[in-house]
Short mmCIF file of C-alpha atoms and ligand atoms in Angstrom, two decimals:
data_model
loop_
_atom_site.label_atom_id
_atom_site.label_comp_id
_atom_site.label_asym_id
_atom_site.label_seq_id
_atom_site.Cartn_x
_atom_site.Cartn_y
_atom_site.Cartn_z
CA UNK A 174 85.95 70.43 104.06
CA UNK A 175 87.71 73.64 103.19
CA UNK A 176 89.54 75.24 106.29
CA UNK A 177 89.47 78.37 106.92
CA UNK A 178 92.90 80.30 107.71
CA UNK A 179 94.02 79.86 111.25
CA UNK A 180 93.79 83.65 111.72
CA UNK A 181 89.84 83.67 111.64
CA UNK A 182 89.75 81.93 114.90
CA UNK A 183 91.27 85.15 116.53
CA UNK A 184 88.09 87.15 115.72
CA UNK A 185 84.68 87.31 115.57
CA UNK A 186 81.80 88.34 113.24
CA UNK A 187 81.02 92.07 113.74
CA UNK A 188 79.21 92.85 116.42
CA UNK A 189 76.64 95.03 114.30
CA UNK A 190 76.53 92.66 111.80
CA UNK A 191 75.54 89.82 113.82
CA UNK A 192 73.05 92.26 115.99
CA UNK A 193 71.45 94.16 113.25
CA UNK A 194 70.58 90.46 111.89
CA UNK A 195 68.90 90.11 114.89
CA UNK A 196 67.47 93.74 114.62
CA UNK A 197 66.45 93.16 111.22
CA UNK A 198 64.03 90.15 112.19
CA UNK A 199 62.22 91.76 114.13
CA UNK A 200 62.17 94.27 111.93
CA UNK A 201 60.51 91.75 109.08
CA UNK A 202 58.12 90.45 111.98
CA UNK A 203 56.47 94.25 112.45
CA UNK A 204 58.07 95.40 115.28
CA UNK A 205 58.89 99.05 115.77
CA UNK A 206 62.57 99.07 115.85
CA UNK A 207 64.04 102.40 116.61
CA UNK A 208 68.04 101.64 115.88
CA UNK A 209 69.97 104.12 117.74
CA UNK A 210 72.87 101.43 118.21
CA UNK A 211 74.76 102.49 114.62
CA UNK A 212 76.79 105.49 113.90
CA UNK A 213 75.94 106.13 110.08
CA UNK A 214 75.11 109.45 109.60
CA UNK A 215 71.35 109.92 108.27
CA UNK A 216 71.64 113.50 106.69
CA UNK A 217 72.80 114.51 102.99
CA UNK A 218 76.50 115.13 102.07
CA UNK A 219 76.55 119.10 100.51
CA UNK A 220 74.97 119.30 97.56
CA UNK A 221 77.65 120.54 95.53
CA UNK A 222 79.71 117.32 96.12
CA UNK A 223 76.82 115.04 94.66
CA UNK A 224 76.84 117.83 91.39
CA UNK A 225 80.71 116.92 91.52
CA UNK A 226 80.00 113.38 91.92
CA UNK A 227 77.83 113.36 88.67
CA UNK A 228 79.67 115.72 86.69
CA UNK A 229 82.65 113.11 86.87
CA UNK A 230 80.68 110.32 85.20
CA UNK A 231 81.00 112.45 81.97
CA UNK A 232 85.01 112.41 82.45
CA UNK A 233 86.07 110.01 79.69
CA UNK A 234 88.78 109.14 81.92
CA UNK A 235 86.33 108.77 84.88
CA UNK A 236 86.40 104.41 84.38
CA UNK A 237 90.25 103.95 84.05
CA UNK A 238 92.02 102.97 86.82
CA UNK A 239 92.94 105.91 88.91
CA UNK A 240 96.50 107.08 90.57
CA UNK A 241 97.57 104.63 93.94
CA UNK A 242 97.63 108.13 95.28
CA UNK A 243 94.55 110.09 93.91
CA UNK A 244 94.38 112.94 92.35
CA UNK A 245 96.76 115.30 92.90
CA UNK A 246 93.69 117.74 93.80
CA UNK A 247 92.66 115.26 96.26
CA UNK A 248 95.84 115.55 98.32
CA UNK A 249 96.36 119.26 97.62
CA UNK A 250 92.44 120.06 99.00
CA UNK A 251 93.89 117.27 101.98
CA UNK A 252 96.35 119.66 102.74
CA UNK A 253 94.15 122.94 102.77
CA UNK A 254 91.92 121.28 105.07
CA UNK A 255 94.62 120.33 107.50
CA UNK A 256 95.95 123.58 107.58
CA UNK A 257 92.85 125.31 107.69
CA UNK A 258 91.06 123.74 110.46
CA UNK A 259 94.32 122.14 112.12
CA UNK A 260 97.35 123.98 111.28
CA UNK A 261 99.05 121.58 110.47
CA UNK A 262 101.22 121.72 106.91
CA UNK A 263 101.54 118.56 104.90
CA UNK A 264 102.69 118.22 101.87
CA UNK A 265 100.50 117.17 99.16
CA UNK A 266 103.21 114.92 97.30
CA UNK A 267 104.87 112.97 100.16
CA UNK A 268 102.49 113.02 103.42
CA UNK A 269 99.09 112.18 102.43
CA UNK A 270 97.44 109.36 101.37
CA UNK A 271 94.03 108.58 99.99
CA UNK A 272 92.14 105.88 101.98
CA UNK A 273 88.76 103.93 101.58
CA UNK A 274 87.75 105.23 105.13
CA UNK A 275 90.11 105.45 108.10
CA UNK A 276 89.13 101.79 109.22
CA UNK A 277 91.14 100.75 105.98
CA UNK A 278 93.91 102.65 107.38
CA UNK A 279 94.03 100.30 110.14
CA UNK A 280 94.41 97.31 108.60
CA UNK A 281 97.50 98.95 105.84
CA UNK A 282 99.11 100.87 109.01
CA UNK A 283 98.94 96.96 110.80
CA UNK A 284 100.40 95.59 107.81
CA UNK A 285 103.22 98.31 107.03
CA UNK A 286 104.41 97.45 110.78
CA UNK A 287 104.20 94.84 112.28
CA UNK A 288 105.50 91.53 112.66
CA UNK A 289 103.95 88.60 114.37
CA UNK A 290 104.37 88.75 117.90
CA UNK A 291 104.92 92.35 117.94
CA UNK A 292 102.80 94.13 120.65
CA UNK A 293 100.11 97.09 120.49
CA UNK A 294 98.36 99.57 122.59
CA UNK A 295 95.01 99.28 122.42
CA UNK A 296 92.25 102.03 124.22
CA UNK A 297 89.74 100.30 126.56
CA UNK A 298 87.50 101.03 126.00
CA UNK A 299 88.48 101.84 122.10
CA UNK A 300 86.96 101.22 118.79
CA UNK A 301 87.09 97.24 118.41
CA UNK A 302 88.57 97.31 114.89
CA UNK A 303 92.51 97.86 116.59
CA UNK A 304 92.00 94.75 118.56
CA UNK A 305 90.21 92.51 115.77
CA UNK A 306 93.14 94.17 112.96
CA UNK A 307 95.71 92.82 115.45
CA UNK A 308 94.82 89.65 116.18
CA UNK A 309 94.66 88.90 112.26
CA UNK A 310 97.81 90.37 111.70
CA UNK A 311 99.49 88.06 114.17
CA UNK A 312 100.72 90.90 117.08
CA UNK A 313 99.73 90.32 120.56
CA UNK A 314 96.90 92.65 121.82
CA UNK A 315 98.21 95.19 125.03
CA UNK A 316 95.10 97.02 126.05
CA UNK A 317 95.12 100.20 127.97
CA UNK A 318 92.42 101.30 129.90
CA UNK A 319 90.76 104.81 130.03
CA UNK A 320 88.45 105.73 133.23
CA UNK A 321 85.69 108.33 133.34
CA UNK A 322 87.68 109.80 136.39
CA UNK A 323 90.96 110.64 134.36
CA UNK A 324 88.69 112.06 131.63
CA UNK A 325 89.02 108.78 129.84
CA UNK A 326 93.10 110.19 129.39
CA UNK A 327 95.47 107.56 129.10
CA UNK A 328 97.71 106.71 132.92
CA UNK A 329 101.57 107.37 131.68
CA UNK A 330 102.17 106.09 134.96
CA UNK A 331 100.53 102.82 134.42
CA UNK A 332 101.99 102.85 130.62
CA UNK A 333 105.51 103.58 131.88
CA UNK A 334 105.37 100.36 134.31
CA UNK A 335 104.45 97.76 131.44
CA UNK A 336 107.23 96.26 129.73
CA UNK A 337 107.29 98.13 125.99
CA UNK A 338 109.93 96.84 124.38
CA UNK A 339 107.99 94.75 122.20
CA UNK A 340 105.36 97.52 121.54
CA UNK A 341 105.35 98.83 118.04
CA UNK A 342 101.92 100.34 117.60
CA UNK A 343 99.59 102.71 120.08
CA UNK A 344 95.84 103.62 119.00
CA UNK A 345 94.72 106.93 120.39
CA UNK A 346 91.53 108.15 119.04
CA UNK A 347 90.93 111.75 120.27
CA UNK A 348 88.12 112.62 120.30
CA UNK A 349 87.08 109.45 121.90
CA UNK A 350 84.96 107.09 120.59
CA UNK A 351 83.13 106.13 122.37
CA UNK A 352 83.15 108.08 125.21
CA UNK A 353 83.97 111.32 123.55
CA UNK A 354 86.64 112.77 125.44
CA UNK A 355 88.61 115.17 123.84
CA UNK A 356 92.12 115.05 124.44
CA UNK A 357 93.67 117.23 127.67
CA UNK A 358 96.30 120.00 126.87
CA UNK A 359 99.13 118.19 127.08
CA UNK A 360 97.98 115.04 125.79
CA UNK A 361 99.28 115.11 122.46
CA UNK A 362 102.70 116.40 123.74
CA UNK A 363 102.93 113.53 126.04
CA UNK A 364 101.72 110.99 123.40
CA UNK A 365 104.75 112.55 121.16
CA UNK A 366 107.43 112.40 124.04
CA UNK A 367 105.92 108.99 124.90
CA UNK A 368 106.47 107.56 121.50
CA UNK A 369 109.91 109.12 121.35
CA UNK A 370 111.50 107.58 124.29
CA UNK A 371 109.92 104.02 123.38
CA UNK A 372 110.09 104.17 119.85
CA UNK A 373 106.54 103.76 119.02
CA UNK A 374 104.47 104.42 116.03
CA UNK A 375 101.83 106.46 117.49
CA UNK A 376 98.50 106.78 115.56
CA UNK A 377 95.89 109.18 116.35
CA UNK A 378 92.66 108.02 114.87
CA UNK A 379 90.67 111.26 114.09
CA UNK A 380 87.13 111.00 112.39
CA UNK A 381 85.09 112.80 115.40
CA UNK A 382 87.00 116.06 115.23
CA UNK A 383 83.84 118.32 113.69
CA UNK A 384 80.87 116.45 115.25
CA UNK A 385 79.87 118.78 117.97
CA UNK A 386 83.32 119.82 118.69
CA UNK A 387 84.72 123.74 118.21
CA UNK A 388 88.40 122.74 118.85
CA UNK A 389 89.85 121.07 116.48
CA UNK A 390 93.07 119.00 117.43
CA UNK A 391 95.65 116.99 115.16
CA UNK A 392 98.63 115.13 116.90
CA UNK A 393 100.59 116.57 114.37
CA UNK A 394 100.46 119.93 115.53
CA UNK A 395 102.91 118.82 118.00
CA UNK A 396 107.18 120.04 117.45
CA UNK A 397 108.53 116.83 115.97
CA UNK A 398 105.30 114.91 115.91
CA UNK A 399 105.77 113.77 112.32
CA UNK A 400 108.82 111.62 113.67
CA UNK A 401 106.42 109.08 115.21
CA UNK A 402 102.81 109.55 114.31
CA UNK A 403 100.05 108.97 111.95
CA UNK A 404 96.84 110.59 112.07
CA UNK A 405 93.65 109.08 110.47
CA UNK A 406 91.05 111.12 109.08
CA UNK A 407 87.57 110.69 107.66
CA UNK A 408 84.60 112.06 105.78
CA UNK A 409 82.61 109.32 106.49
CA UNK A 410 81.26 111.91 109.42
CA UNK A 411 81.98 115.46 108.60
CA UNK A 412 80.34 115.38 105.76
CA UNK A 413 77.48 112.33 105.79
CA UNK A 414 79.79 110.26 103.18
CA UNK A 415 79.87 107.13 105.56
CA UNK A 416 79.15 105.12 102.41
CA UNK A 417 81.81 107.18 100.01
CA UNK A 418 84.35 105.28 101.77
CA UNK A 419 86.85 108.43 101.37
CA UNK A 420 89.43 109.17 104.14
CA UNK A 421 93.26 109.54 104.95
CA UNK A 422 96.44 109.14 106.56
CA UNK A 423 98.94 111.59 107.02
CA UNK A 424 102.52 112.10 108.46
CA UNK A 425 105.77 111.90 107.72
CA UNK A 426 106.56 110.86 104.09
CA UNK A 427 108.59 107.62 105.04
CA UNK A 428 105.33 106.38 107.00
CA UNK A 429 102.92 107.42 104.31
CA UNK A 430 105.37 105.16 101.93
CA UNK A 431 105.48 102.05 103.72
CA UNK A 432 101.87 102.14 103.67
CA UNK A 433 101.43 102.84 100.45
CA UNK A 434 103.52 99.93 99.90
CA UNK A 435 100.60 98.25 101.07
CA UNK A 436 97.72 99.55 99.94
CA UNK A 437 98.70 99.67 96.59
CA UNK A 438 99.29 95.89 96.39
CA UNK A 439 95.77 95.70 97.86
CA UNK A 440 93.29 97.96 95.55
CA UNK A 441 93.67 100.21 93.14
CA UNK A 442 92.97 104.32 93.27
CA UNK A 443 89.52 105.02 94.15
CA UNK A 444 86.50 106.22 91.84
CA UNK A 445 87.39 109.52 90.14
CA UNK A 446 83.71 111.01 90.65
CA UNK A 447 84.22 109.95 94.44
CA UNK A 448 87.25 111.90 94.16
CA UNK A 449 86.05 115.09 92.56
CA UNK A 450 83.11 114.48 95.21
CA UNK A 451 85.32 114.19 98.05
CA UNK A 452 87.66 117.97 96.77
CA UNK A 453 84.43 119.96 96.80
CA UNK A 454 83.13 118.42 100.66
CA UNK A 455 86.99 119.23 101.96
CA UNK A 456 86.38 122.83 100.79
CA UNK A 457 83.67 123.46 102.25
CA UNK A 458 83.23 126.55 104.79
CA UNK A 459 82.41 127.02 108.35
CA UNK A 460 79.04 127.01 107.44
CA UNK A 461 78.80 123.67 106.89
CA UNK A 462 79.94 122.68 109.83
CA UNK A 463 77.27 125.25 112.15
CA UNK A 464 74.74 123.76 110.36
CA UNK A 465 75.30 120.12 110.86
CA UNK A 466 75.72 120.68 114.57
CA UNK A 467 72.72 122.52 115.10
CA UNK A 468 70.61 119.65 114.13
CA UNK A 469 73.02 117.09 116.06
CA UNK A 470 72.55 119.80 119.38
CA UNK A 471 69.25 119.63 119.25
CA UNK A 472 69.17 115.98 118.77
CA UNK A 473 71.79 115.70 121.34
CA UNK A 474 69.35 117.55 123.52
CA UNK A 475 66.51 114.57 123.19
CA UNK A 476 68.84 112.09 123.55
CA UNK A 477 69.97 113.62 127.00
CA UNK A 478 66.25 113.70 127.99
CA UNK A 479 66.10 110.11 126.75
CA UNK A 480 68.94 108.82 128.79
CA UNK A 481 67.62 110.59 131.46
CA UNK A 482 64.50 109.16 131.60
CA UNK A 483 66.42 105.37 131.51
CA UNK A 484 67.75 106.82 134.54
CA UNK A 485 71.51 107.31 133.13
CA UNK A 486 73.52 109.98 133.50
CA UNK A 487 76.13 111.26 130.96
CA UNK A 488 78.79 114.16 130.75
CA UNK A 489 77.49 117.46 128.86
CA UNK A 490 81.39 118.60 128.05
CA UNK A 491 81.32 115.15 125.70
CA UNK A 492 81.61 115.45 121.94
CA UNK A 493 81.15 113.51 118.51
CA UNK A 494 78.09 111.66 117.23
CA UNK A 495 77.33 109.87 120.05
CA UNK A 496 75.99 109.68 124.00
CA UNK A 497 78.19 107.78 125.97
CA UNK A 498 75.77 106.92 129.20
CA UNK A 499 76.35 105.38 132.53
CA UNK A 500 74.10 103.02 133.35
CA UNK A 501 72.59 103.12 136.99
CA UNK A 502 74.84 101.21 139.98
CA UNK A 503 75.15 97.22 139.30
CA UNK A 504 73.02 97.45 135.66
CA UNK A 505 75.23 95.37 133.09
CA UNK A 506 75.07 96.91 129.71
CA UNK A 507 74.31 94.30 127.93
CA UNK A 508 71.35 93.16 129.68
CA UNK A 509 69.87 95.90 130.06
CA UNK A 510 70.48 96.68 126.18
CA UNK A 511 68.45 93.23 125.69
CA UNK A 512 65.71 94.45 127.49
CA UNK A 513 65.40 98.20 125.76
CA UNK A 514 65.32 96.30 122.46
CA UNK A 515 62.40 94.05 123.97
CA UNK A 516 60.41 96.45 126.20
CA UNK A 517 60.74 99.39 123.92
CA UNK A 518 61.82 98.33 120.62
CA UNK A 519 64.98 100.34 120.90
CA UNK A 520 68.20 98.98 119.83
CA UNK A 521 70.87 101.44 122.12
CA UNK A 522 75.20 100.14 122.00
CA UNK A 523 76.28 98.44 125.28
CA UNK A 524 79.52 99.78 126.01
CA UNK A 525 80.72 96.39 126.77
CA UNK A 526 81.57 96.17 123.13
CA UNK A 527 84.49 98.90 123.14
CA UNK A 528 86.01 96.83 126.16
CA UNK A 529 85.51 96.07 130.05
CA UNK A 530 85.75 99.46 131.00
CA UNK A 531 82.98 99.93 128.97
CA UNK A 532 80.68 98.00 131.19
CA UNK A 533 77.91 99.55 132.80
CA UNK A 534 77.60 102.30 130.18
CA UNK A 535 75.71 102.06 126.75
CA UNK A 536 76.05 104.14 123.74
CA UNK A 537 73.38 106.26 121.94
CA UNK A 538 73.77 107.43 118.14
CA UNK A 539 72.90 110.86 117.24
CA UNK A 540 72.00 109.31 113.72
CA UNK A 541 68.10 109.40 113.97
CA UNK A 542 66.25 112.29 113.34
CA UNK A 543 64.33 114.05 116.63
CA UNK A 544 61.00 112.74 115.37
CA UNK A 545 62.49 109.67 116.18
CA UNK A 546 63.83 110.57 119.17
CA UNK A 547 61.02 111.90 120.38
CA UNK A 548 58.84 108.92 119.86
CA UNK A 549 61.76 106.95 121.75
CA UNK A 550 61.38 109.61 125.02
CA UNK A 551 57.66 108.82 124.45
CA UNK A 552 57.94 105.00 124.10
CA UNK A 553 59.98 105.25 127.60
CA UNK A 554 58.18 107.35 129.35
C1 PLP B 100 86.98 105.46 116.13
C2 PLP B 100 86.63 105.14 114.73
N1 PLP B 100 87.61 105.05 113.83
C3 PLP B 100 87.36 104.77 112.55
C4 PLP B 100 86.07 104.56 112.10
C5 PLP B 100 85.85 104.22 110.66
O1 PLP B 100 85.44 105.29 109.93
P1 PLP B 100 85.52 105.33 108.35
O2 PLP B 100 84.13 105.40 107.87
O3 PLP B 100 86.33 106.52 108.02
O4 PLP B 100 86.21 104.09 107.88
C6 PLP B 100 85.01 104.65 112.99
C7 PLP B 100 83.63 104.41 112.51
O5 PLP B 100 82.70 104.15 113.16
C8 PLP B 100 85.30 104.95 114.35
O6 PLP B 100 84.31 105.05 115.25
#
């Protein structure tokens, strides 16, 4: 018997990929599965960045190995988006890196920093990737908790009373996932000042900024930010290219280095077509952007109805691709996530999986189109 490394018995499978196995039988055995559980967007990327796409097969240099860094037109359209929609200058040489998605970012970030037995903040509730990237990195797990009645902000009072000096990493994710919260005023500044005084790398994980969202935030728009932060970014949902696997990470050119020292001991540059693909979607204008969030308002708008007629209630200031629901008094999420799936063949997200402060809420995707949704009012009502 082959063992497996001792680090596999810090995490588990998935939770989606376990689930949707489950999903997916009943799927085979005829039943009506509506999946709203997911977060993969449903609609096309722009068209121009499929034409990109295909044009680049016809590059004879297209199948070579490609730069550890991309193209140089990669990070220089990287850099016009950031300071187009965030203000934020970086420069395209030293501060921006080329990812397979932000989730690989969180594994190369883990790995540029820290050592075993290091500690890191961790949202709860939070995207379950930092904990599960921690644990099989060796550092110890710290979480943090958010509550709906601090706007899901972090407590710097609570923060400041835990002993930090083993911290080396805090996740922030604003907008929230899955709650989405956007971040307060002075959040950013405080994450900064925070970081500063405790010497903390502090990552912003930033995917959800143009999913039904007008104002735009990076943590690097803060004085001195670059010091101690990293931001992720994505176009896995800006621009429906979940399955391009093309995203970023950006900050200070020492950071961006020792992850790169990383990541390019771990794969090699990415797919030039994906590449030309990914320049055109970072150009693209406003336009873009009021289009995809008219169709996610008006699904946003079902799923409301939808919730409301599970008898949740929700917050209408929330942003992102998602509906982050509370549950009625005493209903545990995952029960009652068990028995949506088996009443009415609809497979919702119980929050339970971001974290315990994420029981008694579930999650809905906006990823279905409002036919769908419609038919899932219908099947509740
Ligand atoms: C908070 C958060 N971060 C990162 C990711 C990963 O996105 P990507 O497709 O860019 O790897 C997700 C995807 O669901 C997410 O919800």
């Amino acid at each position: 018997m082959i063992e497996a490394a001792n680090r596999l018995n810090t995490v588990e499978e998935y939770y989606f990929s376990k689930k949707l196995r489950e999903v997916n039988l009943l799927l085979a055995s005829g039943k009506p599965i509506i999946n709203l559980g997911i977060g993969s967007p449903d609609m096309q990327p722009p068209q121009k960045v499929i034409d990109a796409l295909n044009e680049g097969f016809s590059n004879p240099n297209a199948h070579k190995y490609q730069s550890y860094q991309g193209l140089p037109e990669l990070r220089e359209a990287i850099a016009g988006f950031y300071k187009e929609h965030f203000a934020v200058s970086l420069s395209p040489a030293t501060e921006i890196l080329p990812l397979m998605g932000s989730k690989e970012g969180i594994m190369h970030i883990s790995m540029a920093y820290l050592n075993e037995g290091d500690e890191v903040l961790i949202p709860n509730p939070g995207y379950p990737t930092y904990e599960s990237v921690t644990k099989l990195v060796g550092a110890k797990t710290v979480f943090y908790e958010l509550d709906e009645a601090n706007d899901w902000q972090p407590d710097f009072k609570a923060l400041e009373k835990l002993d930090l000096s083993k911290v080396k990493i805090m996740w922030v994710n604003y907008p929230h996932m899955p709650t989405g919260a956007q971040p307060s005023k002075f959040l950013f500044e405080a994450l900064v000042a925070f970081g500063k005084k405790h010497n903390i790398l502090i990552v912003n994980d930033n995917p959800y900024s143009f999913v039904l969202n007008e104002n735009q935030q990076s943590i690097l728009s803060v004085k001195g930010a670059k010091d101690v932060c990293l931001e992720l970014n994505s176009l896995s949902k800006t621009f429906n290219m979940a399955g391009w696997r093309v995203g970023m990470v950006v900050g200070d050119s020492t950071h961006i280095n020792n992850v790169l020292k990383v990541k390019s001991n771990m794969d090699s540059g990415m797919f030039y077509g994906i590449q030309k693909g990914a320049i055109e979607a970072l150009k693209c204008s406003k336009m873009w952007f009021v289009t995809l969030n008219n169709v996610y308002k008006q699904r946003r708008d079902l799923v409301w109805k939808l919730a409301e007629a599970l008898n949740c209630t929700y917050d209408k200031n929330a942003t992102g691709l998602f509906v982050w629901a509370k549950l009625p008094p005493f209903v545990k999420s995952e029960e009652f996530i068990d028995l949506a799936l088996k009443n009415n063949h609809l497979f919702i997200t119980p929050g339970t999986i971001f974290g315990s402060k994420g029981e008694g809420y579930i999650r809905f995707s906006l990823c279905a189109s409002t036919e769908v949704l419609e038919e899932a009012i219908a099947r509740v009502k």
